[in-house]
CSV table of C-alpha atoms and ligand atoms in Angstrom, one decimal:
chain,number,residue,atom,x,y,z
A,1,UNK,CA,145.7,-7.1,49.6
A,2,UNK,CA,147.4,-3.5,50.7
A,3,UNK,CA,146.7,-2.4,54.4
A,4,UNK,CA,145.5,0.8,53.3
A,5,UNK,CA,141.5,0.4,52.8
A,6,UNK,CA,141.8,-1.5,55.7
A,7,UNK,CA,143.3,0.8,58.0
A,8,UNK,CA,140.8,3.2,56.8
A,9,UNK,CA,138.1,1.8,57.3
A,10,UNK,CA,139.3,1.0,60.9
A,11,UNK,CA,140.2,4.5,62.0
A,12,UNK,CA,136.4,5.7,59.8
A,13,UNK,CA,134.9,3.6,62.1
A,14,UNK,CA,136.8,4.4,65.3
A,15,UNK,CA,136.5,8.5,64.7
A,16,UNK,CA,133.2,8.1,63.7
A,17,UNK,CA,131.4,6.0,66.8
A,18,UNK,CA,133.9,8.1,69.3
A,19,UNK,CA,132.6,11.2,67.9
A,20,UNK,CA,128.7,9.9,67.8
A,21,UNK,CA,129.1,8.9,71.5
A,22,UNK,CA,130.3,12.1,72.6
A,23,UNK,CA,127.1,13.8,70.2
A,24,UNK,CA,125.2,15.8,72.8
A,25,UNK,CA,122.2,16.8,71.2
A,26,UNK,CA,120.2,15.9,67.8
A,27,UNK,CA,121.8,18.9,66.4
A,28,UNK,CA,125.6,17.9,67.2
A,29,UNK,CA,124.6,14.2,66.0
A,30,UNK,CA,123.0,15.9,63.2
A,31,UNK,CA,126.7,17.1,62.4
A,32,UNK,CA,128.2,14.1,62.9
A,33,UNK,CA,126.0,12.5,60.7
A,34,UNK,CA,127.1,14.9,57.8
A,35,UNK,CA,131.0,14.4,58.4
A,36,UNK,CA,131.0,11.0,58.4
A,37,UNK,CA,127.9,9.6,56.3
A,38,UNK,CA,127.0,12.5,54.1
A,39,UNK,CA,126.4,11.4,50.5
A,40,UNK,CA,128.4,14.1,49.1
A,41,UNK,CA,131.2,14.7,50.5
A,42,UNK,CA,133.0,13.6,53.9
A,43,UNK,CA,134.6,10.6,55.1
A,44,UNK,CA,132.7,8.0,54.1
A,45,UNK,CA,132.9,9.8,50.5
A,46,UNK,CA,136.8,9.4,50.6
A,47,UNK,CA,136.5,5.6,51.5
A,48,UNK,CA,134.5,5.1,48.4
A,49,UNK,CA,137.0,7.2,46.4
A,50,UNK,CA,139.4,4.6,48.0
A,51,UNK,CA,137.4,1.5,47.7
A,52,UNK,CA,137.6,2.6,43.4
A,53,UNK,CA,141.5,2.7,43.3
A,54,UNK,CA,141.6,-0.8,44.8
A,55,UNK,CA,142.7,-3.9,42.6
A,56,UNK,CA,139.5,-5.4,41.3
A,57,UNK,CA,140.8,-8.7,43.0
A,58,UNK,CA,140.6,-7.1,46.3
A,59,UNK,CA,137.5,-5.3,45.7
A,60,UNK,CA,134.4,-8.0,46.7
A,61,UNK,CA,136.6,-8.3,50.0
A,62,UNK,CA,136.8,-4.8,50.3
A,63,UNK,CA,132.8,-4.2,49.6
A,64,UNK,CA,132.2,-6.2,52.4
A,65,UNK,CA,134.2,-4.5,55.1
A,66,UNK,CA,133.3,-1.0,53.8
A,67,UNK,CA,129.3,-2.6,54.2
A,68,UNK,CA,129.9,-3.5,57.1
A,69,UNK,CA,131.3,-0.2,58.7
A,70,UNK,CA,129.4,1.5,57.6
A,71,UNK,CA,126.6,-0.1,59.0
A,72,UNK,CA,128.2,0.2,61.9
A,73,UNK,CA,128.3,3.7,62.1
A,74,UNK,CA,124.9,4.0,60.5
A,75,UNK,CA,123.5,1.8,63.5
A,76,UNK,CA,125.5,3.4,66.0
A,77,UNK,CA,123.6,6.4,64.7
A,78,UNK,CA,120.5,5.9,65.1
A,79,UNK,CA,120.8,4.4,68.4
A,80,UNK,CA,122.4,7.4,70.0
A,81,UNK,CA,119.6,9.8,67.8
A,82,UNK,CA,117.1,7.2,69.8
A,83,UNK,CA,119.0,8.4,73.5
A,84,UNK,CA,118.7,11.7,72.7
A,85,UNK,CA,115.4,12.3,71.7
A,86,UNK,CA,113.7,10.2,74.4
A,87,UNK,CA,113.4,12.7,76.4
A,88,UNK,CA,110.9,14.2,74.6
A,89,UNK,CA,109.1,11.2,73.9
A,90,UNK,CA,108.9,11.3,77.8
A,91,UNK,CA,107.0,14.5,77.6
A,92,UNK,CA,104.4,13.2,74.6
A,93,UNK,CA,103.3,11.3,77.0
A,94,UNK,CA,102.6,13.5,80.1
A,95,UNK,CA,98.9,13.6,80.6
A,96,UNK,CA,98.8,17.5,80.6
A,97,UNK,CA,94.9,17.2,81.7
A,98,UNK,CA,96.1,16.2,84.9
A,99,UNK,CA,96.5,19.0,88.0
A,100,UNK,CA,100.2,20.3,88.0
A,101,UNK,CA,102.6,20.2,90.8
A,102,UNK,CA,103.3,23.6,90.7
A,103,UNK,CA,100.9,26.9,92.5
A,104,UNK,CA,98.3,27.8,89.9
A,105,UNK,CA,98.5,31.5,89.2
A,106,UNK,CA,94.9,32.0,87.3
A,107,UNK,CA,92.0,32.3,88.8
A,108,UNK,CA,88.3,33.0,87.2
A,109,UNK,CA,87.8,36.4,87.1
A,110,UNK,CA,85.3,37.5,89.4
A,111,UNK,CA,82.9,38.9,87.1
A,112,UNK,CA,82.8,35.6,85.0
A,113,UNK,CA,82.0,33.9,88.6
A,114,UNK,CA,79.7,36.7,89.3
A,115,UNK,CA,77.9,36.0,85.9
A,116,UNK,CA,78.0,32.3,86.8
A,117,UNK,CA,76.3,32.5,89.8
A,118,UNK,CA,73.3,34.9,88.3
A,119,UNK,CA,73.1,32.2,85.7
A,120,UNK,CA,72.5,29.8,88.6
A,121,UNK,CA,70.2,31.9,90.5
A,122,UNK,CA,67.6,33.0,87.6
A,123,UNK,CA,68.0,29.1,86.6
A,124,UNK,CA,66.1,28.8,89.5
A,125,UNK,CA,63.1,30.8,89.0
A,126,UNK,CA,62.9,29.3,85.5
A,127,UNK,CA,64.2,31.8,83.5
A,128,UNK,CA,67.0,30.5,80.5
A,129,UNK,CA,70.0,31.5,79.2
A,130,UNK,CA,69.5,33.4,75.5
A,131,UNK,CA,72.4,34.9,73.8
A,132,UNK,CA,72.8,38.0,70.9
A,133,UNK,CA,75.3,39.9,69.0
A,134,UNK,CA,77.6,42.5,70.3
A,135,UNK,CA,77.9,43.8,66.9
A,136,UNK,CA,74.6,45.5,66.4
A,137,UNK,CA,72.5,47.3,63.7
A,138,UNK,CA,70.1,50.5,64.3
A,139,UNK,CA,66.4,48.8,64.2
A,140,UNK,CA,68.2,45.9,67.3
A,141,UNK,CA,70.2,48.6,69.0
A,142,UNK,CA,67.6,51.5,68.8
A,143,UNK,CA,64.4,51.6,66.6
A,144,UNK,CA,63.0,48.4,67.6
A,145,UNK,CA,63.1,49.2,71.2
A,146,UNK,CA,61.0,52.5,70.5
A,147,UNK,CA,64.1,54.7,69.9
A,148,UNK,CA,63.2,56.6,66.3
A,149,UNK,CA,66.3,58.1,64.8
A,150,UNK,CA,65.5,61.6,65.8
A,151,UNK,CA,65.0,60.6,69.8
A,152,UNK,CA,67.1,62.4,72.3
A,153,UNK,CA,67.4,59.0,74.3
A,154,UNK,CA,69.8,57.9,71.4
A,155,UNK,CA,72.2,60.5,72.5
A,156,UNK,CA,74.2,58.8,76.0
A,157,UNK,CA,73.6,55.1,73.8
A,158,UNK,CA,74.8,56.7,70.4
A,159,UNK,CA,78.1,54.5,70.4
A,160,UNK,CA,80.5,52.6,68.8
A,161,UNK,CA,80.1,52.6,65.0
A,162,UNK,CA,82.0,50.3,63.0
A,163,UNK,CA,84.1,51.3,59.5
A,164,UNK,CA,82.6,48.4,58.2
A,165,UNK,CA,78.7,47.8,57.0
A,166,UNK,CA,76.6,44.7,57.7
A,167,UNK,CA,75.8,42.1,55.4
A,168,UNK,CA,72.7,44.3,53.6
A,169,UNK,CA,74.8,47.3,54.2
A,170,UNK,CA,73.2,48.5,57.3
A,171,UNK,CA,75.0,50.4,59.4
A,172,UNK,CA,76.8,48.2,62.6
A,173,UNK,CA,77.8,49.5,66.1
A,174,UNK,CA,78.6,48.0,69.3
A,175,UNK,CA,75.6,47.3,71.3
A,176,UNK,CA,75.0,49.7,74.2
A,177,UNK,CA,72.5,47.7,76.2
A,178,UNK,CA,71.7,43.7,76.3
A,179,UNK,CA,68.2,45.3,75.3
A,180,UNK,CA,68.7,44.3,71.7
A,181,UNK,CA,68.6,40.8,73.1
A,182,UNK,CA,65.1,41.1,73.6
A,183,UNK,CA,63.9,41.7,70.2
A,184,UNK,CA,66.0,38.9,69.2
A,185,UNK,CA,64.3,36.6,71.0
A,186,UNK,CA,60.6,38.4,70.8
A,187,UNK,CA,61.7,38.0,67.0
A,188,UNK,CA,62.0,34.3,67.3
A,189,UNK,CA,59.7,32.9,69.8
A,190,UNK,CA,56.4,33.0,70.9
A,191,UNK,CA,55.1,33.9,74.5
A,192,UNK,CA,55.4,32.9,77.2
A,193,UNK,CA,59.3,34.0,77.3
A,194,UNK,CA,61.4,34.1,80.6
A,195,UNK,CA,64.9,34.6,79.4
A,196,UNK,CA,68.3,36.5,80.4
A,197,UNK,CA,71.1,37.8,78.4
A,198,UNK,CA,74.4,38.3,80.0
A,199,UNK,CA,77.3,40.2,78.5
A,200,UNK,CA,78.9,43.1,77.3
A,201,UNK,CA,77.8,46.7,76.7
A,202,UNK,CA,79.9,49.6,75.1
A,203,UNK,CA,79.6,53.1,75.9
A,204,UNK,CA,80.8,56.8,75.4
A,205,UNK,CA,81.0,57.4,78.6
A,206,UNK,CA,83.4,59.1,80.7
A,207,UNK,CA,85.4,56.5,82.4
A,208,UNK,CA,85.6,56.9,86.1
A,209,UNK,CA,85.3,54.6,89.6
A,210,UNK,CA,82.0,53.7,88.4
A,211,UNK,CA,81.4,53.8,84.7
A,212,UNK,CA,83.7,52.4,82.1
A,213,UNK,CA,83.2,52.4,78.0
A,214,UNK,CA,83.0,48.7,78.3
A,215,UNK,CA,80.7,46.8,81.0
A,216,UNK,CA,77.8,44.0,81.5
A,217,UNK,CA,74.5,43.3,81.9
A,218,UNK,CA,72.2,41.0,82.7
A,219,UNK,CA,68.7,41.8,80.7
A,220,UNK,CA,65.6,39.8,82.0
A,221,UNK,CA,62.3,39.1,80.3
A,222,UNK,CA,59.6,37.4,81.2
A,223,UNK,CA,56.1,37.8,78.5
A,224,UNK,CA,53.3,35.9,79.3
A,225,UNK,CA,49.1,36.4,79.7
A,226,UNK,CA,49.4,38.0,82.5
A,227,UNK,CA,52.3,39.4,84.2
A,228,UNK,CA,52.7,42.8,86.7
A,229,UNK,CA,55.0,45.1,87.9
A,230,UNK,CA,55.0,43.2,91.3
A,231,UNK,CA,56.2,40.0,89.6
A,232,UNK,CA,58.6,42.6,88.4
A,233,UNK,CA,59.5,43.3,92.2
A,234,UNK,CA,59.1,39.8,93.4
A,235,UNK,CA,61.8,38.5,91.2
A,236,UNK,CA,63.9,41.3,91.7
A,237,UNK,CA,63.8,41.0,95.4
A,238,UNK,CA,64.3,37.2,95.2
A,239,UNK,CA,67.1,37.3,92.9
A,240,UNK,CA,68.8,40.5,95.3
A,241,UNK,CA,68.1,38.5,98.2
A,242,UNK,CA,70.1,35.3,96.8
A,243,UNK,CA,73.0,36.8,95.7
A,244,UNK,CA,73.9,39.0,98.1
A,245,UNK,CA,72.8,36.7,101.3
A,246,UNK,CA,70.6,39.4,103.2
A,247,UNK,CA,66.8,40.0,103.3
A,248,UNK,CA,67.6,43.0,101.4
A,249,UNK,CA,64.9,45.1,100.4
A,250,UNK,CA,64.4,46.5,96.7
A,251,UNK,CA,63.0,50.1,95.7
A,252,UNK,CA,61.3,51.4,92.4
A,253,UNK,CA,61.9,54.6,91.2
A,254,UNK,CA,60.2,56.5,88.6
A,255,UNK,CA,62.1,56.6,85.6
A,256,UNK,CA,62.2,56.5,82.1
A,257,UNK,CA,63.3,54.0,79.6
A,258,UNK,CA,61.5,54.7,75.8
A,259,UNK,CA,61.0,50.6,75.6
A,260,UNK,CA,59.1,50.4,78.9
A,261,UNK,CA,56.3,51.9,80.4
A,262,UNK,CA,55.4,52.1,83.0
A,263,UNK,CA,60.0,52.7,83.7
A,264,UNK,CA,61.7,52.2,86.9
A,265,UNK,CA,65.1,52.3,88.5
A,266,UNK,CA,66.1,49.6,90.7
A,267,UNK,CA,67.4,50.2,94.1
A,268,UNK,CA,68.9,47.8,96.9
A,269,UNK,CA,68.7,48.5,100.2
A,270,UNK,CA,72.0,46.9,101.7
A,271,UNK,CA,73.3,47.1,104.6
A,272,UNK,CA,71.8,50.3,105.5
A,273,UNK,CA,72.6,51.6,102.1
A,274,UNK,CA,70.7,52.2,98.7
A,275,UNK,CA,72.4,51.3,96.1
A,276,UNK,CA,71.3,51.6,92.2
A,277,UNK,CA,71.0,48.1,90.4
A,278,UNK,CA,69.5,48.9,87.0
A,279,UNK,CA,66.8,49.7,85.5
A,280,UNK,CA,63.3,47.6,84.4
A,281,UNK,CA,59.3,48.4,83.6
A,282,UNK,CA,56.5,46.9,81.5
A,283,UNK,CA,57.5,46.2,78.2
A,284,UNK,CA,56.1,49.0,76.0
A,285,UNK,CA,52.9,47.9,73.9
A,286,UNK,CA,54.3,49.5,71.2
A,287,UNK,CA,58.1,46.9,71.6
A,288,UNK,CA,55.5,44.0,71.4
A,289,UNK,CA,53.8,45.1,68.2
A,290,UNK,CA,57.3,45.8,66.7
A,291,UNK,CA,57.7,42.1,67.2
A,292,UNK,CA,54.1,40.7,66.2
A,293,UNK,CA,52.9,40.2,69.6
A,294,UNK,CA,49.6,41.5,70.9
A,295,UNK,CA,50.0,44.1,73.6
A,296,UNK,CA,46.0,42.9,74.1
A,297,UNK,CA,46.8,39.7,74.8
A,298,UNK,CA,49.9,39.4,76.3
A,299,UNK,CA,52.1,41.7,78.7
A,300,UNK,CA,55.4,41.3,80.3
A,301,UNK,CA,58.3,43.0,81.9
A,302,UNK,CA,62.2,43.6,81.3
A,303,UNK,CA,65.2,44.7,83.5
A,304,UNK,CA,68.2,45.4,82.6
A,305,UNK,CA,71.1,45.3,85.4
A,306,UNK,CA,74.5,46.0,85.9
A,307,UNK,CA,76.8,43.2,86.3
A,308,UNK,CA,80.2,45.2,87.8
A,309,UNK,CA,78.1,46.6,90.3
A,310,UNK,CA,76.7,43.7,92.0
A,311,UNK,CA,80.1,43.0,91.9
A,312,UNK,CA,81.8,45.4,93.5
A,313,UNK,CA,79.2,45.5,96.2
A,314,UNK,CA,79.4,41.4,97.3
A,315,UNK,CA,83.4,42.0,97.5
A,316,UNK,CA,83.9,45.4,98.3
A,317,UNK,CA,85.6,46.3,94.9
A,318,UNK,CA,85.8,50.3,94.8
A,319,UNK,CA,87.0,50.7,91.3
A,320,UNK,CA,85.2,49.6,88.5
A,321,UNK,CA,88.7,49.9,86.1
A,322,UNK,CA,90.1,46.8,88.5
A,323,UNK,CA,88.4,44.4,86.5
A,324,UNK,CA,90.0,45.4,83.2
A,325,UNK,CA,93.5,46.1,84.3
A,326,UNK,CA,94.4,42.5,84.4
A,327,UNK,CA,96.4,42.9,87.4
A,328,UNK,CA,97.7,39.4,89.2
A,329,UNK,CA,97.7,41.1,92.5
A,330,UNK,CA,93.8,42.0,91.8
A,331,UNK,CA,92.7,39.0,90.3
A,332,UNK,CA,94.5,36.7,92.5
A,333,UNK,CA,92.4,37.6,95.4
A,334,UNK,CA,89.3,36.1,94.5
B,401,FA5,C1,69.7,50.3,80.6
B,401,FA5,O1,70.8,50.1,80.0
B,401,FA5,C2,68.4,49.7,80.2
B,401,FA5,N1,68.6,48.9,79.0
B,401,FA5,C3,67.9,48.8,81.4
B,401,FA5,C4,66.5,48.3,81.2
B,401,FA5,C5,66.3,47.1,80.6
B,401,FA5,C6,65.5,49.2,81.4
B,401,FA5,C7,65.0,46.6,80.4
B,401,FA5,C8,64.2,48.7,81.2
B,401,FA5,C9,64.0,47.4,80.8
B,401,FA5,P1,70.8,52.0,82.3
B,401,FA5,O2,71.4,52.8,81.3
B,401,FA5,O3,70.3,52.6,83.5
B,401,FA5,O4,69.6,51.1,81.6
B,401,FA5,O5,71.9,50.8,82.7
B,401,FA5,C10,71.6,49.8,83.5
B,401,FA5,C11,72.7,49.5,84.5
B,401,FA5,O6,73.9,49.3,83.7
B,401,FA5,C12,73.1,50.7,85.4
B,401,FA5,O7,72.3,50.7,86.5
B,401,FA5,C13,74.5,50.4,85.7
B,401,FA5,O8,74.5,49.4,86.8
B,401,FA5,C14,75.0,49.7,84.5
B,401,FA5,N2,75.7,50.7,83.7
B,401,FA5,C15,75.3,51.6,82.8
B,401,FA5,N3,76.3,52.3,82.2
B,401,FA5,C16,77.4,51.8,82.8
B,401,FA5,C17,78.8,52.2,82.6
B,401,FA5,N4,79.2,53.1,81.8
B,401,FA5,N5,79.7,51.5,83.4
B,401,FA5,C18,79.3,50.5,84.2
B,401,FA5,N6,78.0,50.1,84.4
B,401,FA5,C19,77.1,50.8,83.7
């Protein structure tokens, strides 16, 4: 038998678990893989080419010893591919639901806990949680709650509108007031009703320390047989009291709203100071018919208050735009 296959084969096998050894990462192995057991062309390639020039005496022998290195290397091969990837195998199985080691950086944003807490509060009192679109059409945004399309109270809520119509091509803009949750649910319930709607309202207006384009409410509603403007007050005052820790007291003043009547504006007396909440009143009969209630037989009142302002008053915020600015140094403080 000539020494030549042989040798080969040796030297193959040598090269080839030297260089699988010294394979760093699943790319590098990934190479070595190629040079020494790619199918078409590379150095096992010129052992075959050399295993066919043998004598065919020599060639069972020669089978077998070319099997069996490259089995070698092929083993060899998948071990190391085994070291290297366990690492990551390590990481699959990290529970990632459990705390970390390191400093969290987020925080809940204080008007989510604010909204949290109102939730809580109102929960108390019995009133629920109802939600509604942002994406509104006229009747929900405006007719509905006694806004015809001529009225000059469409003009500071005349808003958003998108490109794009609604499903029976209705006109769609952004909400400008939770309001629109109340027909919703009027629409789909019958008294008594005691919900809130939390969430976002858009706006033209100007942006400044106190205003911005985008900004929450909190709507209330309560319909029942026989509700008044002092359950109106009581709640208010209740719900003022809770959240902002003093027996604060709460003021009404005459205002007007074209789905309420009588209309008020809510004020807070707080720490010697009166500060504007939102604004409520009796549901207008007129809302209530819209909806197929009886004004006759049932009565009930709404408010509708602003969520960045309580806010800014329980942690002294002075800039409405701080809440949107996303800013660590901000948001990491509460
Ligand atoms: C309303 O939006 C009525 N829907 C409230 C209401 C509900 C009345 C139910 C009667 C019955 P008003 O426009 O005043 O009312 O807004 C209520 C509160 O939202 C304001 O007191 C203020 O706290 C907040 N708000 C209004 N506009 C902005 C704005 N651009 N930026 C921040 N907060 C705002």
């Amino acid at each position: 038998m000539t020494a030549e296959p042989q040798a080969a084969f040796e030297s193959y096998r040598d090269e080839a678990l030297a260089a699988i050894a010294s394979a760093g990462s699943e790319a590098e192995l990934e190479s070595v893989r190629i040079e020494f057991l790619g199918k078409k062309q590379g150095r096992l390639k010129d052992l075959q080419t050399l295993l066919g020039k043998a004598e065919p005496a020599e060639k069972p022998l020669l089978g077998k010893q070319f099997n069996e290195v490259r089995t070698d290397v092929e083993g060899a091969l998948e071990a190391r591919r085994g070291e290297l990837v366990r690492p990551i195998a390590a990481v699959a199985a990290v529970d990632v639901t459990l705390p970390g080691t390191r400093p969290v950086i987020g925080r809940r944003h204080p008007l989510s806990k604010t909204m949290d807490e109102f939730k809580d509060i109102v929960g108390r009192f019995g009133f629920s949680v109802a939600t509604g679109p942002e994406l509104e059409d006229d009747h929900h945004n405006f007719v509905a709650l006694n806004i015809p399309p001529v009225h000059p109270a469409r003009d500071p809520l005349d808003n958003f509108y998108l490109a794009v119509a609604g499903k029976s091509g209705e006109k769609v803009l952004m909400r400008s007031q939770t309001s629109t949750v109340q027909i919703r649910v009027m629409e789909q319930s019958q008294p008594p009703v005691r919900i809130v709607s939390l969430g976002r309202c858009y706006r033209p207006d100007t942006i400044d320390s106190t205003h911005h384009c985008m900004f929450h409410q909190m709507e209330g509603l309560m319909i029942d047989t026989d509700v008044t403007m002092a359950d109106l007050k009581t709640v208010l005052k209740l719900f003022a009291t809770a959240f902002l820790g003093d027996d604060v007291s709460i003021r009404f003043r005459p205002s007007f709203f074209p789905f309420t009547e009588p209309s008020v504006e809510v004020d807070v007396l707080w720490r010697d100071r009166w500060l504007e909440l939102g604004g409520a009143g009796m549901v207008d009969p007129n809302v209530l018919r819209q909806v197929g209630y009886d004004p006759e037989q049932v009565s009930g009142f709404a408010f509708g208050l602003g969520i960045e302002r309580f806010c800014m008053m329980r942690y002294q915020i002075t800039d409405i735009r701080r809440f949107f600015e996303n800013d660590v140094r901000f948001l990491s403080q509460f």
